[in-house]
Short mmCIF file of C-alpha atoms and ligand atoms in Angstrom, two decimals:
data_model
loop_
_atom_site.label_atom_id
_atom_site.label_comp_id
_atom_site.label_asym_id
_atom_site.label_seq_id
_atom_site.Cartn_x
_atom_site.Cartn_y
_atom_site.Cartn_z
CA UNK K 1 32.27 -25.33 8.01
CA UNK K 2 32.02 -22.18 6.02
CA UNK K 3 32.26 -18.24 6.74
CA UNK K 4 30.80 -17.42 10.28
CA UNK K 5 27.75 -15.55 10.01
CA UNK K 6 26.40 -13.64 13.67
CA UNK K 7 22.56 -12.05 13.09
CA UNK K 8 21.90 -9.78 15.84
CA UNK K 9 18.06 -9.69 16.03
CA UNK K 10 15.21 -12.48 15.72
CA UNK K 11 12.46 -9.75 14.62
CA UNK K 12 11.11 -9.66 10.97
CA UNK K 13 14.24 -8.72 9.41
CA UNK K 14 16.65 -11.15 11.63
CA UNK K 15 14.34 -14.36 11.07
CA UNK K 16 14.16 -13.52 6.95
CA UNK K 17 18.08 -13.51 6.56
CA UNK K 18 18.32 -16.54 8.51
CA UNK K 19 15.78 -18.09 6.25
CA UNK K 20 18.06 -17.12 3.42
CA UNK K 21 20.45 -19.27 4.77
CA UNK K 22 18.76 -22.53 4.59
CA UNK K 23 21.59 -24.85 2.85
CA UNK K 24 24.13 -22.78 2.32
CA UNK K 25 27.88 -23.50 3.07
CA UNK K 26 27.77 -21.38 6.40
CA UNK K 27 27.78 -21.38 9.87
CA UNK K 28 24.82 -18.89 11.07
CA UNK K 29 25.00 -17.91 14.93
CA UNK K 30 21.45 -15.49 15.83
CA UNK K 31 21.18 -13.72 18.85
CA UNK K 32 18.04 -12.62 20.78
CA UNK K 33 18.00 -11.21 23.79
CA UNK K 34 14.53 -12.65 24.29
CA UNK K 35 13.59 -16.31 23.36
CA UNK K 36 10.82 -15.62 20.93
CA UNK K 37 9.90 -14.01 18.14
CA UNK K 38 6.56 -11.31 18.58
CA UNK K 39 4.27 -10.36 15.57
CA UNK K 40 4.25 -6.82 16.86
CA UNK K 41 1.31 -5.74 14.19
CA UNK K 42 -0.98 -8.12 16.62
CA UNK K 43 0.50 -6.52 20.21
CA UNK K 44 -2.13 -4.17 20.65
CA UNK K 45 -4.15 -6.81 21.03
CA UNK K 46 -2.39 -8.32 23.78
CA UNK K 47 -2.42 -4.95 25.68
CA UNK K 48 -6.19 -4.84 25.05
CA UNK K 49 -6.73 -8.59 26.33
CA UNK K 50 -8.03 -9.51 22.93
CA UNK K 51 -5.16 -12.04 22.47
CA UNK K 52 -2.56 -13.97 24.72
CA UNK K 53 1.00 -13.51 24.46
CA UNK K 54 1.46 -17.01 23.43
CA UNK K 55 -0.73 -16.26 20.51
CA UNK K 56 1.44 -14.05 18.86
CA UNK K 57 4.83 -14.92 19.65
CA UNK K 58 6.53 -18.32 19.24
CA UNK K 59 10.26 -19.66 20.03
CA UNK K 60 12.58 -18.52 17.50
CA UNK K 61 14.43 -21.68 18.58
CA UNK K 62 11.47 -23.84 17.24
CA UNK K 63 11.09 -21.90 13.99
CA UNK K 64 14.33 -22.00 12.77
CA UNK K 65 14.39 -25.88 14.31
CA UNK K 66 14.95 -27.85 10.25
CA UNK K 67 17.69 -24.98 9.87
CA UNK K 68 20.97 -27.47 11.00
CA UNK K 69 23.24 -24.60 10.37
CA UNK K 70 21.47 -21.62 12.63
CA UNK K 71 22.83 -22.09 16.42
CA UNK K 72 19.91 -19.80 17.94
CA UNK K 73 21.78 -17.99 21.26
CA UNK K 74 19.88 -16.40 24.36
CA UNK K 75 22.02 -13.18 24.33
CA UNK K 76 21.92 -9.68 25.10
CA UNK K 77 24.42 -7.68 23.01
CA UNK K 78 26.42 -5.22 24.66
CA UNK K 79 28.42 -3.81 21.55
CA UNK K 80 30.12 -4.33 18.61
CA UNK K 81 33.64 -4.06 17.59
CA UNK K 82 33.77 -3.88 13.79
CA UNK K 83 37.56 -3.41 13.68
CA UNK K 84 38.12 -6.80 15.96
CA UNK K 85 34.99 -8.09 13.67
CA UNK K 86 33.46 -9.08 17.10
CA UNK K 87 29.95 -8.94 18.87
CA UNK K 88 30.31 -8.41 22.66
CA UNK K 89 27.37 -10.07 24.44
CA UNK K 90 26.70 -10.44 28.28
CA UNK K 91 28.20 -13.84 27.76
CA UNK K 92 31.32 -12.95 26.48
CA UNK K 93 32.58 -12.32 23.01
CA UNK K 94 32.22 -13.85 19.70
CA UNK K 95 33.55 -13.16 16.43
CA UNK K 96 32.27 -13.09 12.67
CA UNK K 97 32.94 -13.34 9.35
CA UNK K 98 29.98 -11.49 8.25
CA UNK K 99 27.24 -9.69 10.30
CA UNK K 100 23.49 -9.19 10.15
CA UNK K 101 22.52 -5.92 12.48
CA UNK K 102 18.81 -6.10 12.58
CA UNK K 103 18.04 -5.09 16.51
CA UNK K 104 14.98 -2.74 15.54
CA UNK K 105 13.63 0.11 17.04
CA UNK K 106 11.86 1.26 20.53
CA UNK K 107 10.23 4.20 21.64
CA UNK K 108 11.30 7.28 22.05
CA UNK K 109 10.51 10.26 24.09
CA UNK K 110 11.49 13.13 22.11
CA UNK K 111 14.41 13.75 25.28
CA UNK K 112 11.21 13.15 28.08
CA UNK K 113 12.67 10.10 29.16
CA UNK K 114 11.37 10.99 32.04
CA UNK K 115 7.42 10.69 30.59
CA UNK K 116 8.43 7.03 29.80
CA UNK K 117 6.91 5.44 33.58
CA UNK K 118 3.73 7.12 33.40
CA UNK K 119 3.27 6.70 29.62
CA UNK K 120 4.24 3.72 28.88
CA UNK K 121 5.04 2.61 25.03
CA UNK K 122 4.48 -0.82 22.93
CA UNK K 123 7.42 -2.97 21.53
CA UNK K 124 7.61 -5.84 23.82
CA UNK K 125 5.28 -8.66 25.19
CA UNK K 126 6.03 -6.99 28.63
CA UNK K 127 4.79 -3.61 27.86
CA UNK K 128 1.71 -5.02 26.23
CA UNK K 129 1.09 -7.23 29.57
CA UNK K 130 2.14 -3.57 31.14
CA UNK K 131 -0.75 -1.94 29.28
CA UNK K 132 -3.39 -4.82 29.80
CA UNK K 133 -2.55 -4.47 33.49
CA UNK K 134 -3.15 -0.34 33.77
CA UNK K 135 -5.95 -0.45 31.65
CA UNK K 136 -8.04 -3.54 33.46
CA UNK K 137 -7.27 -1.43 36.63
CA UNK K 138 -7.99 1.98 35.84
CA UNK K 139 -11.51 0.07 35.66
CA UNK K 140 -11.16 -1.32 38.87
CA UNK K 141 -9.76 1.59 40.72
CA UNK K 142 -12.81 3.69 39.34
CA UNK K 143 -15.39 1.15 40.74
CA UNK K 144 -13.90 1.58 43.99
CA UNK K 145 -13.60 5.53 43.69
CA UNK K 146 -16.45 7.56 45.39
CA UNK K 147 -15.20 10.74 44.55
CA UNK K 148 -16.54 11.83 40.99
CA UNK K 149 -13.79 14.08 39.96
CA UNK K 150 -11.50 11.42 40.46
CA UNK K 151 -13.54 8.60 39.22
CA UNK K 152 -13.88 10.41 36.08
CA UNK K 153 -9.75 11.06 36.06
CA UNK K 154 -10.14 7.11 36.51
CA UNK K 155 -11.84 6.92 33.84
CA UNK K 156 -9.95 9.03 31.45
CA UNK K 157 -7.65 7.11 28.85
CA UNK K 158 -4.99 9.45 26.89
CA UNK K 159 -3.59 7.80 23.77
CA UNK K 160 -0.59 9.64 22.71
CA UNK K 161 0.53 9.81 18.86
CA UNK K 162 -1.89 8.77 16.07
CA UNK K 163 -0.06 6.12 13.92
CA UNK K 164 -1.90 2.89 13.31
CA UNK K 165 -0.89 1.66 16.73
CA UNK K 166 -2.26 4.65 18.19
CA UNK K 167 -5.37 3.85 16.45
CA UNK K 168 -5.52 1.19 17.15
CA UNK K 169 -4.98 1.05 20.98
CA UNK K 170 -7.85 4.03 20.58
CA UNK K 171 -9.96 1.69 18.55
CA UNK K 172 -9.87 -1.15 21.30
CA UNK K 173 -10.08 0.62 24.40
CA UNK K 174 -13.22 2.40 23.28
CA UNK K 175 -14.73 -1.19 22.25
CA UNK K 176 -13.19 -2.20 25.42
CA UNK K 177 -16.04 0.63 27.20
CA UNK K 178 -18.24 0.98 25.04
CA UNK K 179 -19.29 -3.32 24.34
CA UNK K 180 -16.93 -5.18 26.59
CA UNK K 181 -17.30 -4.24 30.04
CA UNK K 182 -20.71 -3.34 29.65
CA UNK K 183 -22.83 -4.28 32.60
CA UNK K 184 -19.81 -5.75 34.12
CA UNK K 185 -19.74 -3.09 37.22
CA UNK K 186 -21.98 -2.11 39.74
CA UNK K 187 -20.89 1.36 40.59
CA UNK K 188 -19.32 3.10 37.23
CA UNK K 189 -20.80 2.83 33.94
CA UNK K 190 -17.07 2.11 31.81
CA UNK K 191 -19.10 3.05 28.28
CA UNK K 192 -18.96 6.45 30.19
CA UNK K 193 -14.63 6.28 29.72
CA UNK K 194 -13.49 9.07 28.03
CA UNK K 195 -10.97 8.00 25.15
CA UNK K 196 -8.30 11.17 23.64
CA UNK K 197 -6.22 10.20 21.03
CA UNK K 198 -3.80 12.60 20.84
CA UNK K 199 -1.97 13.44 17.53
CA UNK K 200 0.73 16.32 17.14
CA UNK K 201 0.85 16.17 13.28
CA UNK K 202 -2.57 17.41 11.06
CA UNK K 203 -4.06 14.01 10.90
CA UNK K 204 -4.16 10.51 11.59
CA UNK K 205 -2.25 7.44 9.81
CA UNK K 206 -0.09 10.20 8.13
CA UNK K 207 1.28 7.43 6.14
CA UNK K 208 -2.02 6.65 4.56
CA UNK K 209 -3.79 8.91 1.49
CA UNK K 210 -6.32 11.57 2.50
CA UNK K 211 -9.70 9.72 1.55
CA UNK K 212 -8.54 6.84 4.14
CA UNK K 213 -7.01 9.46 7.22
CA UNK K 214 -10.68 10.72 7.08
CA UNK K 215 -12.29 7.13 7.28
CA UNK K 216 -10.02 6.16 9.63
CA UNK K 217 -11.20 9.45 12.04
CA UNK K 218 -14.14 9.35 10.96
CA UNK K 219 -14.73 5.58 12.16
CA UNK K 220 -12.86 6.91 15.72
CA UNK K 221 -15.49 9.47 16.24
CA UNK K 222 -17.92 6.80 15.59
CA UNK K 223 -16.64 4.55 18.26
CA UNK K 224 -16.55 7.51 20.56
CA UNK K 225 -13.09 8.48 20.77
CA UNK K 226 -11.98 12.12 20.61
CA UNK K 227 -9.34 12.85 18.52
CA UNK K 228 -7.19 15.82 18.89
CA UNK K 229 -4.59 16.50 15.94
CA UNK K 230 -2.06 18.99 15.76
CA UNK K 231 -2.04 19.00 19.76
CA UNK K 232 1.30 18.24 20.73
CA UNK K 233 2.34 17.36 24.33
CA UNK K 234 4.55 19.68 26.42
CA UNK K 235 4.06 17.41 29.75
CA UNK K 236 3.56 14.29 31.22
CA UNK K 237 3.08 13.96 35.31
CA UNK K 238 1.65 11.70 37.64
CA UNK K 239 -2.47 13.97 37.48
CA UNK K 240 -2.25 13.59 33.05
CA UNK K 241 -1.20 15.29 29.93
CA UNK K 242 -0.34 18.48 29.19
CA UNK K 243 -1.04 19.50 25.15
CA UNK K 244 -2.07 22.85 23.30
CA UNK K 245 -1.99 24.36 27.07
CA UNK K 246 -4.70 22.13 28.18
CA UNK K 247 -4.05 20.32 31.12
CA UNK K 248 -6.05 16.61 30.96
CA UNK K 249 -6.51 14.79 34.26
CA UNK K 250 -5.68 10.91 33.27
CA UNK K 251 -4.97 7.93 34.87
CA UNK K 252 -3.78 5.98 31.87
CA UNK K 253 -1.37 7.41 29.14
CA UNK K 254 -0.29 5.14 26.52
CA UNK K 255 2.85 5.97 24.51
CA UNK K 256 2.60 5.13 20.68
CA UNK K 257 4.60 8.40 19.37
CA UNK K 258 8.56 8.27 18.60
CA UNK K 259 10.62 6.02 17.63
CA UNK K 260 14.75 5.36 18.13
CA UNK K 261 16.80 2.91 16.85
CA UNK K 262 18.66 0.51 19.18
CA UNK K 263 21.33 2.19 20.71
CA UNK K 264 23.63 -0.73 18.68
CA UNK K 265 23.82 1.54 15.90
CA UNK K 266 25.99 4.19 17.32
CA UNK K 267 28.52 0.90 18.43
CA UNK K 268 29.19 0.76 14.35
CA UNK K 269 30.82 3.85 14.62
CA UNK K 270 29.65 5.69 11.44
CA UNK K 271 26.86 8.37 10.95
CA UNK K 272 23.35 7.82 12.59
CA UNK K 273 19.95 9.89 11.77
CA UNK K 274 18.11 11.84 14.12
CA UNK K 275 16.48 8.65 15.18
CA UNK K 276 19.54 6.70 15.57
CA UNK K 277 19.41 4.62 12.55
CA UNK K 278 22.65 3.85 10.61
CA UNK K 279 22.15 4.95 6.49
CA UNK K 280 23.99 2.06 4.51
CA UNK K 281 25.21 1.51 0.92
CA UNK K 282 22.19 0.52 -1.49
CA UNK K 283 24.35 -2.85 -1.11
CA UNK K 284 22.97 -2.57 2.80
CA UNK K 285 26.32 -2.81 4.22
CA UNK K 286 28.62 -0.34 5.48
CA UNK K 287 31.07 1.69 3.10
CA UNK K 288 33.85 1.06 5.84
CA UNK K 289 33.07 -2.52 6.66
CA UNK K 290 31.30 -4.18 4.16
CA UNK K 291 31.35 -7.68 6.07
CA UNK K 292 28.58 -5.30 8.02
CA UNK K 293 24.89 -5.67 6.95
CA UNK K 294 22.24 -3.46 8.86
CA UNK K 295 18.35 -4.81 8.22
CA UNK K 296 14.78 -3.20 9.26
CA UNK K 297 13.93 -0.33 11.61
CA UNK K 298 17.89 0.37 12.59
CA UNK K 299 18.25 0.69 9.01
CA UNK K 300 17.48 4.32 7.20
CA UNK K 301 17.01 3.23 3.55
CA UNK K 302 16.34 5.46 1.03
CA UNK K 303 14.52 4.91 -1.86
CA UNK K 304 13.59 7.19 -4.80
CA UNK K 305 14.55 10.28 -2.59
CA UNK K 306 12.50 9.10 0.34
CA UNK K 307 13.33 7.07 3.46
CA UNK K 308 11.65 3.96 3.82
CA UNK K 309 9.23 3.84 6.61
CA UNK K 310 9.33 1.45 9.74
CA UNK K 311 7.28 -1.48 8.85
CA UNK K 312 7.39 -5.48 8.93
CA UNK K 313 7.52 -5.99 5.23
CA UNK K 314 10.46 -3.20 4.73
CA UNK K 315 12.37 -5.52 7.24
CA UNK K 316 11.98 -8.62 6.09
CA UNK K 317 12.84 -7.82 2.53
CA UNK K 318 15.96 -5.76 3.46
CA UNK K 319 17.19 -9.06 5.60
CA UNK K 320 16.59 -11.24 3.07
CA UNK K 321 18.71 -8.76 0.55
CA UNK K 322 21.40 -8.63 3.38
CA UNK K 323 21.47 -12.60 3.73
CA UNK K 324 21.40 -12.92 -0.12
CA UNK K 325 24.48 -10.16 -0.57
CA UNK K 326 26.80 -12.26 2.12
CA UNK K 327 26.14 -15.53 -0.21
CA UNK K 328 27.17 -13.43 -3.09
CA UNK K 329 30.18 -12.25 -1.34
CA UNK K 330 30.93 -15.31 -0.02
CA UNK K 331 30.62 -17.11 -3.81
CA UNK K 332 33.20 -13.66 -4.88
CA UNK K 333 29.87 -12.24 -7.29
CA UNK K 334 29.34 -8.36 -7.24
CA UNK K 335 26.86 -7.12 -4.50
CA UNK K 336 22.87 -6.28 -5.37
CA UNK K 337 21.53 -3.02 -4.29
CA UNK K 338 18.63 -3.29 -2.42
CA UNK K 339 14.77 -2.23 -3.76
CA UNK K 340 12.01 -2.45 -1.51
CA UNK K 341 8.67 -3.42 -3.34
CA UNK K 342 5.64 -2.20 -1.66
CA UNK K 343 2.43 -4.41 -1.47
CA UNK K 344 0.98 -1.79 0.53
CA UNK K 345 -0.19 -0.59 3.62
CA UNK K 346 -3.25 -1.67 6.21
CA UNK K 347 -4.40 -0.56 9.73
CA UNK K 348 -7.53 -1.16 11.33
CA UNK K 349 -10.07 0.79 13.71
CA UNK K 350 -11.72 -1.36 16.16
CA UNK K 351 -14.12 -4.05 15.00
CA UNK K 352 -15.52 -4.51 11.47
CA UNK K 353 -13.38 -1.59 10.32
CA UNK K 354 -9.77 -0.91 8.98
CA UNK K 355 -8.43 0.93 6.02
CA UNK K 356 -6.41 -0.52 2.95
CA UNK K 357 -4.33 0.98 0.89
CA UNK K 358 -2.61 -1.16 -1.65
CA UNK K 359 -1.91 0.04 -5.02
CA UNK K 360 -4.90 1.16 -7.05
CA UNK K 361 -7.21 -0.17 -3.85
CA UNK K 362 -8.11 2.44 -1.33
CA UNK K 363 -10.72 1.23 0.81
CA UNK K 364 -11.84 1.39 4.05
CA UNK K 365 -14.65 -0.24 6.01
CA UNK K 366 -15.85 -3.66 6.80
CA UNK K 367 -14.83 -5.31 4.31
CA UNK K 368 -11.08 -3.53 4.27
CA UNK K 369 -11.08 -5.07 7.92
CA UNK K 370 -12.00 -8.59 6.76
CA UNK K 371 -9.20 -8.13 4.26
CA UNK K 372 -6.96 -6.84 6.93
CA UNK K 373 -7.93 -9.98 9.26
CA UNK K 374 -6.97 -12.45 6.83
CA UNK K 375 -3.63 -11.13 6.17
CA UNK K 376 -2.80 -11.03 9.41
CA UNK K 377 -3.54 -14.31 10.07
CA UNK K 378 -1.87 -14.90 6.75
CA UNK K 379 1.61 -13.51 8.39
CA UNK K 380 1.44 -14.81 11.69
CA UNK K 381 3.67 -17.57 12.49
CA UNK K 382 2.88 -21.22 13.03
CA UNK K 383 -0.70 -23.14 12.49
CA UNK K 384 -1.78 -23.12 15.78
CA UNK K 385 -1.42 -19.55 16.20
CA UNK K 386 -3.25 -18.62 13.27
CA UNK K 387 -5.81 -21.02 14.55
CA UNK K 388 -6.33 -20.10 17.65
CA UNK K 389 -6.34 -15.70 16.51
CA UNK K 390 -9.09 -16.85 14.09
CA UNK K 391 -11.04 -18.46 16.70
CA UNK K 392 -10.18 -16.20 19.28
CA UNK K 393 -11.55 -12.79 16.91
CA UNK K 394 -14.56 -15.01 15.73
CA UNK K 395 -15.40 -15.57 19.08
CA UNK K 396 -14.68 -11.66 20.04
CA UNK K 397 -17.20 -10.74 16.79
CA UNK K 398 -20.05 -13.02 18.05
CA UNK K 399 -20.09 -12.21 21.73
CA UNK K 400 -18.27 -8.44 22.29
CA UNK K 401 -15.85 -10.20 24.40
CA UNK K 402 -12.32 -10.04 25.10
CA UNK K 403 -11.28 -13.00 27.17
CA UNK K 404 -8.06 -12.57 28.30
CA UNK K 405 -9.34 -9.70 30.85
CA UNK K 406 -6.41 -10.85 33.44
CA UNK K 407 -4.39 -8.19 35.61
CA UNK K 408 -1.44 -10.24 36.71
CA UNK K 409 1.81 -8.88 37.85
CA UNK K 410 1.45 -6.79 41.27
CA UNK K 411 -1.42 -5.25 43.07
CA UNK K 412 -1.79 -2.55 41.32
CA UNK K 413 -5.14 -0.89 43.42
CA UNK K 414 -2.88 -0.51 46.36
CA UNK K 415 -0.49 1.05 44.02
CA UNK K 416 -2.17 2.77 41.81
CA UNK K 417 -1.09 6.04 43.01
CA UNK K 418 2.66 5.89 41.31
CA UNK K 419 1.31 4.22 37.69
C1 FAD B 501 3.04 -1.96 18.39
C2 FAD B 501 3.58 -2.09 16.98
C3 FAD B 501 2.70 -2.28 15.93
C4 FAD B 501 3.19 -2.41 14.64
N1 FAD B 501 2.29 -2.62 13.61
C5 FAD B 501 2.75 -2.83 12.38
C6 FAD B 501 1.86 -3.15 11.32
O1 FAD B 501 0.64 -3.22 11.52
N2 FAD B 501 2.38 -3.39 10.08
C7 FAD B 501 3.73 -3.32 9.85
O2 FAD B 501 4.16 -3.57 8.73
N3 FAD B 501 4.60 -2.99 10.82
C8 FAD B 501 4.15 -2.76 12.08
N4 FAD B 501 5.03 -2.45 13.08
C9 FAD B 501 6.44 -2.27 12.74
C10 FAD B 501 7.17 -3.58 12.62
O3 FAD B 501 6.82 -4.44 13.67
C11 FAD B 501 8.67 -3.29 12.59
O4 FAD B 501 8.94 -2.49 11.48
C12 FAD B 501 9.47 -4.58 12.52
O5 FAD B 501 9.25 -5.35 13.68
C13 FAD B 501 10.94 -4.28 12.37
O6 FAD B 501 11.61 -5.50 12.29
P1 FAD B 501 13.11 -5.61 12.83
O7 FAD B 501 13.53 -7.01 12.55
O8 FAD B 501 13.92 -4.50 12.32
O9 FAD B 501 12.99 -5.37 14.40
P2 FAD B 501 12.19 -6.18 15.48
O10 FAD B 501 11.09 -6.95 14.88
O11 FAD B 501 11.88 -5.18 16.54
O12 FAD B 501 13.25 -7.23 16.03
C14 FAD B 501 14.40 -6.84 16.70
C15 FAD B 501 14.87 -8.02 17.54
O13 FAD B 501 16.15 -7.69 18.05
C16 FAD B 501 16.22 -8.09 19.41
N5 FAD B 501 17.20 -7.22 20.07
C17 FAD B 501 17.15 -5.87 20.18
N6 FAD B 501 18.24 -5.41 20.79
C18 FAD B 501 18.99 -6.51 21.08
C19 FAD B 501 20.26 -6.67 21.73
N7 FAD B 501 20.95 -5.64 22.17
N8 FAD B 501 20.72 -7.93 21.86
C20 FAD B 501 20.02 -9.00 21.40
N9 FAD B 501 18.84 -8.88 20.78
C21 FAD B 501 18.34 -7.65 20.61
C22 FAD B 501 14.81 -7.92 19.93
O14 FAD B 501 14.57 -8.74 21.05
C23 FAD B 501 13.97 -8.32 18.72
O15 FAD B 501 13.63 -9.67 18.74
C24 FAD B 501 4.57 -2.32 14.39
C25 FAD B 501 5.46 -2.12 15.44
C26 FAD B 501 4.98 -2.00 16.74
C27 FAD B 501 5.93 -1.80 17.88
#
């Protein structure tokens, strides 16, 4: 049958090593505590009832389906023993020949746990139903409101951190206002929603070069968002936000600052970052157990004295690499370090407008957001999906509309009091 190889992980970087596997002589066991894969670039657009869940996320079960030696497992993992080579899961234990550790990232609070129920963050399909819910009701609840100071507190929408997510949730929600709901209510006018996006560092999409951070805010401003940079916030409680002393009554905060690493790392029992994220050999495995491979956002990497940022294509190419250096080890060849090519970096700002920056191209407007649109649909998974986002945006451009304007889960009117 071959070496046993476990992949903890069906994100970006677990599904790429898996894909490395296609043929080989092993035995390939991945574990996902949920049953699908998401597209988290697109999840903003779930929360903003742009897209349905089912649009971008699919069974990893059915992607890896032609792959006869991947055994796909429902599993939460609890820990890992790397001296017993053995993956503890809330089914019981399994053990491996080589491992994969690619369990990616979630928010993080900066030690505010305690901020996380009223300011919710974005990794999952459930948060992004989670947002779609307190945003469609923060509408509601305002119609219903009679009192004007806390109609407009209603009406306020705090975006916290100012990454492309955060732009991106800022981006939608104003379109959201401003186009969408327009003329939808008989009592509140929602174009009159005031949208902060909230930045503690001295601009927006730090990542991106200057010309593009000052499209990018400049297009915000446009849409009628305020952005605040180098405003960092001290408090979170159930009246708003706290930053630069200011205290900002809000209904809706949404989360998209910090990051950690899943808590997985510190179960491999060697050194962790600040963030949590375990620093391998340029090999990607671990000095102490190199039958250990770590993959995407748990993964520091550095590269030419810098650590590689958080992204999908970082992920996939380090699990590929991983996948590649356990078929090397497994055929007794010497190891490949690991270098990450960069084919650049995208975001977009609300309809007809994103910025690009990929090698000597640094653009921004309309046409940077028609480039941006096809490469998403480009990287989602499966034909129908891409179909169906395609339609589903065309649609959106033609008629302002965001159809999937649905608050399921519970009454949140009646609660609206402990969001
Ligand atoms: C809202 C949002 C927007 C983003 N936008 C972009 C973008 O536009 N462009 C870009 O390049 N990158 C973007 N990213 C970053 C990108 O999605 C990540 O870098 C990438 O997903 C990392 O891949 P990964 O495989 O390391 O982790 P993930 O894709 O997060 O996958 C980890 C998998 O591990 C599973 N898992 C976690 N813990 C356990 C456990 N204990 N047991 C079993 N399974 C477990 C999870 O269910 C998940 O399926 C965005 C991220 C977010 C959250």
């Amino acid at each position: 049958m071959g070496p046993h190889v476990i992949i903890i992980g069906g994100g970006f970087a677990g599904l790429d090593a898996a894909r490395v596997f296609a043929g080989a002589p092993v035995r390939v066991t991945l574990l996902d505590r949920h049953n699908h894969h998401v597209f988290q670039p697109l999840l903003y657009q779930v929360a903003t009832a742009a897209l349905s869940p089912g649009d971008i996320a699919s069974p990893i079960r059915w992607i890896l389906r032609h792959q006869k030696n991947v055994d796909v497992l429902l599993a939460d993992v609890v820990s890992i023993d790397v001296a017993s080579r053995t993956v503890n899961t809330d089914d019981g234990p399994l053990s491996y020949d080589f491992l994969i550790v690619a369990a990616g990232a979630s928010h993080a609070y900066f030690g505010h746990g305690e901020w996380e129920p009223r300011a919710p963050g974005l990794k999952t399909l459930d948060d992004a139903l989670e947002m779609r819910r307190r945003v469609l009701i923060a509408f509601e609840a305002a119609e219903r409101e009679t009192d004007p100071a806390a109609q407009r507190r209603l009406l306020t929408f705090v975006i916290v951190g100012g990454g492309p997510t955060g732009v991106e949730l800022a981006g939608a929600l104003a379109e959201i206002a401003r186009h969408t709901l327009h003329g939808n209510f008989r009592h509140i006018r929602p174009e009159s929603a005031r949208i902060l996006l909230l930045e503690g560092g001295p601009s927006v999409l730090p990542t991106f070069p200057e010309k593009l951070r000052t499209a990018a805010r400049a297009s915000l401003v446009k849409l009628g968002v305020e952005v605040r940079t180098g405003v960092v916030v001290t408090g979170i409680d159930s009246d708003g936000v706290t930053a630069a002393q200011e205290h900002i009554a809000a209904q809706t905060i949404l989360w998209a600052a910090g990051v950690a690493a899943s808590p997985l790392a510190k179960s491999l029992g060697v050194p962790i970052d600040r963030t949590g994220r375990v620093a391998p050999q340029p090999t990607l495995n671990l000095r102490e157990h190199p039958e250990v491979f770590v993959a995407g956002d748990m993964c520091a990497f550095v590269q030419d004295g810098k650590p590689l940022p958080g992204v999908a294509q970082v992920a996939k190419q380090e699990g590929a690499h991983a996948a590649k250096n356990i078929l090397h080890a497994i055929r007794g060849e010497p190891l490949e370090p690991f270098r990450y090519v960069n084919y650049g970096n995208v975001a977009t700002i609300g309809r007809g407008s994103a910025v690009v920056d990929i090698g000597p191209v640094r653009v921004s407007g309309w046409f940077a957001w028609l480039f941006w649109l096809f490469l998403h649909i480009f990287w989602l998974i499966g034909f129908r999906n891409r179909i169906v986002v395609l339609t589903e945006w065309a649609w959106a451009y033609v008629t302002f509309q965001r159809r999937i304007r649905l608050i399921t889960g519970t009454n949140g009117l009646k609660r609206r009091s402990q969001m």
